[in-house]
PDB file of C-alpha atoms in Angstrom:
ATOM      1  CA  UNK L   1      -1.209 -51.291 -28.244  1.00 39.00           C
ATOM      2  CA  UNK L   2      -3.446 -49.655 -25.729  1.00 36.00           C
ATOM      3  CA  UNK L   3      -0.891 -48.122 -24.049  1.00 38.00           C
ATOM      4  CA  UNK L   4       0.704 -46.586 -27.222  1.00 35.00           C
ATOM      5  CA  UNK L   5      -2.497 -45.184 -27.871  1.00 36.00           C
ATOM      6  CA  UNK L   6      -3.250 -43.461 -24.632  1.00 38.00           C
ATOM      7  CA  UNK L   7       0.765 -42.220 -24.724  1.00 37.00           C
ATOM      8  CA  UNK L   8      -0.156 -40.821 -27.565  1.00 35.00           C
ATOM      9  CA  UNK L   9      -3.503 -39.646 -26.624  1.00 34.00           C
ATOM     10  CA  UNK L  10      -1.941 -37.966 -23.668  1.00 36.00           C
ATOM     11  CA  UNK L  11       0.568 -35.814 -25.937  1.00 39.00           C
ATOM     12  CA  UNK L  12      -1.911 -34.891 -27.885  1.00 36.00           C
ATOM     13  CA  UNK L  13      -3.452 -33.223 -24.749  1.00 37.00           C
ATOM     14  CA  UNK L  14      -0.284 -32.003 -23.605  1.00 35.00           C
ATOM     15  CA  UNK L  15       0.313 -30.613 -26.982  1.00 36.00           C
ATOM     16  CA  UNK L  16      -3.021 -28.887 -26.859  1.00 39.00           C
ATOM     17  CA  UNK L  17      -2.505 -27.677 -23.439  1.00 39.00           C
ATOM     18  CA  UNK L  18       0.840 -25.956 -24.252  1.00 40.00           C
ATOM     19  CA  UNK L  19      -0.925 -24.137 -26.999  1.00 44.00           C
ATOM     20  CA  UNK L  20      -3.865 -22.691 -24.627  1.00 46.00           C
ATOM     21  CA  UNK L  21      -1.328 -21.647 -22.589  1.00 44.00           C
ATOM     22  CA  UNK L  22       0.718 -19.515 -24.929  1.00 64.00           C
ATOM     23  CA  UNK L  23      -2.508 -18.149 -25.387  1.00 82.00           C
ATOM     24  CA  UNK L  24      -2.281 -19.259 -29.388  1.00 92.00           C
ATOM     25  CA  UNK L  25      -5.127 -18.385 -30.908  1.00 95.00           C
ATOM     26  CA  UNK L  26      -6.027 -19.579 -34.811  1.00 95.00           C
ATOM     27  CA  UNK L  27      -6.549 -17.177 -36.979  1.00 95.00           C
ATOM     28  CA  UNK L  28     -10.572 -15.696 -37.222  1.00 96.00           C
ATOM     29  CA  UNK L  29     -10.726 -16.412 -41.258  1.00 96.00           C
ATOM     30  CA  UNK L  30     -12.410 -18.278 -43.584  1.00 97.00           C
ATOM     31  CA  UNK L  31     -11.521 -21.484 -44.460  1.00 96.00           C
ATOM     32  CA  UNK L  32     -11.389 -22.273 -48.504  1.00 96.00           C
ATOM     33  CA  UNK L  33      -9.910 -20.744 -51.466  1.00 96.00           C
ATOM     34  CA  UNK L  34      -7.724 -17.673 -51.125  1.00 96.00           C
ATOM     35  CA  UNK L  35      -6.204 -15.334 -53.945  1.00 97.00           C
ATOM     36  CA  UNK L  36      -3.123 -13.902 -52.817  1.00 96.00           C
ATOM     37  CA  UNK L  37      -1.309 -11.379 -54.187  1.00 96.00           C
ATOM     38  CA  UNK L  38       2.990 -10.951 -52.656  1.00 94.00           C
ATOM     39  CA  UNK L  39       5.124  -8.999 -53.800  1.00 96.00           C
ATOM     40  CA  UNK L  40       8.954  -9.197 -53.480  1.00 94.00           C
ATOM     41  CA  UNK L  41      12.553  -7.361 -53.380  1.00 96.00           C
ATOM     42  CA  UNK L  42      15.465  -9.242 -52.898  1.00 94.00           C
ATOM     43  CA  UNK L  43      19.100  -7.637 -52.384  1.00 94.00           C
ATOM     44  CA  UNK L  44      22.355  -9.267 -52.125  1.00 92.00           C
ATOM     45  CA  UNK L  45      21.751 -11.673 -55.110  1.00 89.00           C
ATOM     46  CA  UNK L  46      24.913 -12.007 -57.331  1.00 86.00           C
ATOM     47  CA  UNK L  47      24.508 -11.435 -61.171  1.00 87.00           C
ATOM     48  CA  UNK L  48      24.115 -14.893 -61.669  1.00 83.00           C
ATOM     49  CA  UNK L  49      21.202 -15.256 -59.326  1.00 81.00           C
ATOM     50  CA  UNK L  50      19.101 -12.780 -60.873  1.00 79.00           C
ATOM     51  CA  UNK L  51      16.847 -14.654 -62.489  1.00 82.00           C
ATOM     52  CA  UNK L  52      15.818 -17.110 -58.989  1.00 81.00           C
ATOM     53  CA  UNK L  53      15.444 -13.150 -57.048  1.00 85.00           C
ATOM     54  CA  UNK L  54      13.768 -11.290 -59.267  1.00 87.00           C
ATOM     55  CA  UNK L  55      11.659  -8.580 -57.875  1.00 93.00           C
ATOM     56  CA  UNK L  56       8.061  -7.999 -58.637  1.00 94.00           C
ATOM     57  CA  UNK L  57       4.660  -9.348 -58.095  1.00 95.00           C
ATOM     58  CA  UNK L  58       3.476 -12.730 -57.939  1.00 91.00           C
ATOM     59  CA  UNK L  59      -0.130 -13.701 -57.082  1.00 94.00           C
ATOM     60  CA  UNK L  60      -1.648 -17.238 -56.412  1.00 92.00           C
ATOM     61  CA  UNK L  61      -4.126 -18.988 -54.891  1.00 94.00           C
ATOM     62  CA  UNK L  62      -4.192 -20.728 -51.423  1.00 93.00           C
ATOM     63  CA  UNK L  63      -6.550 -23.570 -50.213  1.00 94.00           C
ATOM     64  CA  UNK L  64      -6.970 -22.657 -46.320  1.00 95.00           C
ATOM     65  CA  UNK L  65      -8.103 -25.782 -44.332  1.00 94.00           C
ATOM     66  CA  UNK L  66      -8.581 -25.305 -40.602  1.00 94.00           C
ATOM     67  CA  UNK L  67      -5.601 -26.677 -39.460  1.00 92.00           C
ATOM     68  CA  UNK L  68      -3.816 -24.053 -41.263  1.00 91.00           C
ATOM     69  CA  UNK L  69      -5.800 -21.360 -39.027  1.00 92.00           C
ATOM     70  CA  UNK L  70      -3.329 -22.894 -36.040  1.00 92.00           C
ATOM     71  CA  UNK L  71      -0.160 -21.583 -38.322  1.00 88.00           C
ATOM     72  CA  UNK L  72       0.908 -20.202 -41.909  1.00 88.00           C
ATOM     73  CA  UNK L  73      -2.691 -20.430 -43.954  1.00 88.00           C
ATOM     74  CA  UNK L  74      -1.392 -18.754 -46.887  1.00 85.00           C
ATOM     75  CA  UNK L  75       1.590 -20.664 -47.404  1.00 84.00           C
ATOM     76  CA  UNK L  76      -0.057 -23.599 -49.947  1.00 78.00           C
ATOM     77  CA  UNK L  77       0.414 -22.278 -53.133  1.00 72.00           C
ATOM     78  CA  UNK L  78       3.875 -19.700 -52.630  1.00 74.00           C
ATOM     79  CA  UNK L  79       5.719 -22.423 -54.267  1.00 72.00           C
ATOM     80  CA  UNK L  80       7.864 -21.874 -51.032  1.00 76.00           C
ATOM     81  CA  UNK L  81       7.805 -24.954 -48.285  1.00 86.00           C
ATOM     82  CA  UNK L  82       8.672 -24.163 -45.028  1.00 90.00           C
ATOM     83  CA  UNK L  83       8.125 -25.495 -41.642  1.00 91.00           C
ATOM     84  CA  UNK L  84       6.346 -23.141 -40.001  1.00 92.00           C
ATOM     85  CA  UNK L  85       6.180 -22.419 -36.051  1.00 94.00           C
ATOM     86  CA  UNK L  86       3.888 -19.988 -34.564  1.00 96.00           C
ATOM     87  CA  UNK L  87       5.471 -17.056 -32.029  1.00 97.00           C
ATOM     88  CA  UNK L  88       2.510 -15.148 -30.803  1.00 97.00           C
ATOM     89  CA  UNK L  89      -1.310 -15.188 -32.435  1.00 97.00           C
ATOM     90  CA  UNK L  90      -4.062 -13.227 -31.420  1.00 96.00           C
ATOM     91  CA  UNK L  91      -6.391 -14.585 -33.850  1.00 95.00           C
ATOM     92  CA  UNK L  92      -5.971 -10.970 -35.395  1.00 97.00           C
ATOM     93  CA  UNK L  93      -2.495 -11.013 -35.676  1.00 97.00           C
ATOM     94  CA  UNK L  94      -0.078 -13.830 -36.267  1.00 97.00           C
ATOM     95  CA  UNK L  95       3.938 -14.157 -35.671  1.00 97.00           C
ATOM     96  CA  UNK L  96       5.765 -17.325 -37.881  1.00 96.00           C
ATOM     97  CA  UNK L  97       9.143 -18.295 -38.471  1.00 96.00           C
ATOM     98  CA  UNK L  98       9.856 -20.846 -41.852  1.00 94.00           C
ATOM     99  CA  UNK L  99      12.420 -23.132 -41.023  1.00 91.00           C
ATOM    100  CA  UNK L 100      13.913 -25.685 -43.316  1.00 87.00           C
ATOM    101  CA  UNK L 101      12.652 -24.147 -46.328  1.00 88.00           C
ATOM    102  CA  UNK L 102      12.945 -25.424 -49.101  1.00 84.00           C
ATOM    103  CA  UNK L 103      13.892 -22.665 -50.944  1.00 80.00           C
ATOM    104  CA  UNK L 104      17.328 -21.999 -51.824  1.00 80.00           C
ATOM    105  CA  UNK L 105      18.653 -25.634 -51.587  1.00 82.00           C
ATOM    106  CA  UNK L 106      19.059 -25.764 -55.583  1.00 81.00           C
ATOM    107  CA  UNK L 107      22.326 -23.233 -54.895  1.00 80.00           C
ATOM    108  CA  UNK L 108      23.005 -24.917 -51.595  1.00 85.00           C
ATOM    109  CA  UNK L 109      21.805 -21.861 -49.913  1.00 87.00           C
ATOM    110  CA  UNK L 110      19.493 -22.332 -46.194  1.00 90.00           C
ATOM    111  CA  UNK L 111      16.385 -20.261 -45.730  1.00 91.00           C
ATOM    112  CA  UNK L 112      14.974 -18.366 -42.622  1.00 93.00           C
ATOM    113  CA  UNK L 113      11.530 -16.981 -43.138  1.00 95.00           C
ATOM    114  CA  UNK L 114      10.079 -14.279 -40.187  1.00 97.00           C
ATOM    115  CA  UNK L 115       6.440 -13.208 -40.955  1.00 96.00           C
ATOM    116  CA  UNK L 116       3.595 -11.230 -39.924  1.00 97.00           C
ATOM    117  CA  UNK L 117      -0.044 -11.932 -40.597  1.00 97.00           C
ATOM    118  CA  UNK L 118      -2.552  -9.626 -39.924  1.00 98.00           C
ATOM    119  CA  UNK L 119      -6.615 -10.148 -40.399  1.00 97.00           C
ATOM    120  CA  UNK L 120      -8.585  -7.387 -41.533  1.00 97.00           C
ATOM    121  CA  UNK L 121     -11.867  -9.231 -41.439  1.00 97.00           C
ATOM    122  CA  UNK L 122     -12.752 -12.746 -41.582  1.00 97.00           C
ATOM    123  CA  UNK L 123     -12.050 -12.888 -45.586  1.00 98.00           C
ATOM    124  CA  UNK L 124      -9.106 -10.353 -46.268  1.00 98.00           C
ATOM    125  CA  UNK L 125      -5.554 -10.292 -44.685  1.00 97.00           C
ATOM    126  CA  UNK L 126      -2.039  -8.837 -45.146  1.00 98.00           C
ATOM    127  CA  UNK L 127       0.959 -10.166 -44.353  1.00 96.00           C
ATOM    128  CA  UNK L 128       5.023  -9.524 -44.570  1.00 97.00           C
ATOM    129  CA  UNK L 129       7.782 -11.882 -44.555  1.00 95.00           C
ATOM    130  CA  UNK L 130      11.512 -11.296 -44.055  1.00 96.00           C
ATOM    131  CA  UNK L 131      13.744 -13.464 -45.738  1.00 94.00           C
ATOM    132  CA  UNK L 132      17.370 -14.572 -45.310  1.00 94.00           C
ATOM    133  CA  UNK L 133      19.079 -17.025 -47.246  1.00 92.00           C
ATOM    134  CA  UNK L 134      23.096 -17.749 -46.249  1.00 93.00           C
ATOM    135  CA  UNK L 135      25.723 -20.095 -48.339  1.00 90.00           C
ATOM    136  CA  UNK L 136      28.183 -20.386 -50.640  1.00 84.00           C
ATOM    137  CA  UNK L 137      29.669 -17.249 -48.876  1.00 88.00           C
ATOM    138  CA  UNK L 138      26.297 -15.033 -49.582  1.00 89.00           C
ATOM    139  CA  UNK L 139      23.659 -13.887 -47.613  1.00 93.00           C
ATOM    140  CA  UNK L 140      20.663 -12.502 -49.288  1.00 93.00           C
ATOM    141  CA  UNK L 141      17.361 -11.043 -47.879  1.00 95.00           C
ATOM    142  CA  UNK L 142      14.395 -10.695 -49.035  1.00 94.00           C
ATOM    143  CA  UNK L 143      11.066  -8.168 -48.268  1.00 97.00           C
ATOM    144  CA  UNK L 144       7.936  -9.266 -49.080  1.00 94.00           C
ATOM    145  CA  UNK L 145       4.300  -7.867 -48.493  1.00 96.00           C
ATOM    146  CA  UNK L 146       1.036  -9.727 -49.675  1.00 94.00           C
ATOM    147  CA  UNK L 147      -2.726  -9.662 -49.281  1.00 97.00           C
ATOM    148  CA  UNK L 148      -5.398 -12.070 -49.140  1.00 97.00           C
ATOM    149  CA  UNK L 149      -8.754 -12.169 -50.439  1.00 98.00           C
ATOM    150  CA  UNK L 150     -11.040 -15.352 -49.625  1.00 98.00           C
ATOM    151  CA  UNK L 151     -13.333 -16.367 -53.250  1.00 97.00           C
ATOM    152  CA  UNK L 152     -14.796 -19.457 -52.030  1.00 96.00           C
ATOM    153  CA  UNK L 153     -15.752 -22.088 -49.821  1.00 95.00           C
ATOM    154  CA  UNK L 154     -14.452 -24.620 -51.403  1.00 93.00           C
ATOM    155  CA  UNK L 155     -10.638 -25.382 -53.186  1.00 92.00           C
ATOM    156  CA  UNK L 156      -9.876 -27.211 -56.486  1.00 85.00           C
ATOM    157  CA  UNK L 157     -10.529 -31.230 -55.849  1.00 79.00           C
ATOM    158  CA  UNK L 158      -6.338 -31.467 -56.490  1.00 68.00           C
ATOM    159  CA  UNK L 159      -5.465 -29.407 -52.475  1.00 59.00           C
ATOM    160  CA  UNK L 160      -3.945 -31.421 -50.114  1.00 54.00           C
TER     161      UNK L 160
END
């Protein structure tokens, strides 16, 4: 048992030490309750898709703990999972990629997510995502842009 633990204790530090030396910084933002506000165009959908791609606006809000500073913060609450690995973060500026999203799957479609986080201060952000969901012989792609605005310290007793 002892020896599980320190295995485990020593990828933990391994883990951390990879991430220092990518130079991954979290993101310098407050942690708490976000309102976001994305907005979307899709192309490529088929007729009968239109109503899963519409275009527009959608805002929502996002409970930012601070192990989401390390990698997507402003994902909870896009009604979108993905999971999410960090490229490059400056604690300014972040680089993700969403794999194994989860949207999509209801038309058997898979979903690649490349994003772009950007702090303005430490309670407002912008962001973009790219989007590209293949199957059933279609490819669409998405553009999104959003910004964030932090309201509070704390989230709604129901966040994760």
């Amino acid at each position: 048992m002892n020896k599980t633990i320190g295995i485990a204790l020593m990828g933990l530090g391994l883990s951390a030490g990879l991430v220092a030396a990518q130079g991954l910084q979290p993101l310098k933002v407050k942690t708490g309750l976000w309102q976001m506000t994305q907005s979307v165009t899709w192309s490529g959908a088929p007729p009968q898709y239109a109503a899963a791609f519409r275009n527009g606006q959608h805002n929502y809000k996002s409970c930012v703990k601070a192990k989401d500073l390390g990698t997507n913060p402003w994902a909870d609450g896009a009604g979108v999972k993905c999971t999410w690995s960090v490229l490059s973060s400056t604690g300014t500026d972040m680089e993700v990629k969403g794999t194994s999203c989860d949207f999509g799957k209801e038309y058997r479609m898979t979903a690649d997510v490349h994003g772009k986080i950007h702090v303005v201060d430490s309670e407002n952000g912008t962001g973009s995502q790219d989007i590209i969901l293949n199957g059933n012989g279609l490819v669409v792609t998405g553009h999104a842009t959003y910004t964030g605005k932090w309201i509070g310290a704390s989230c709604p007793a129901n966040s994760d």
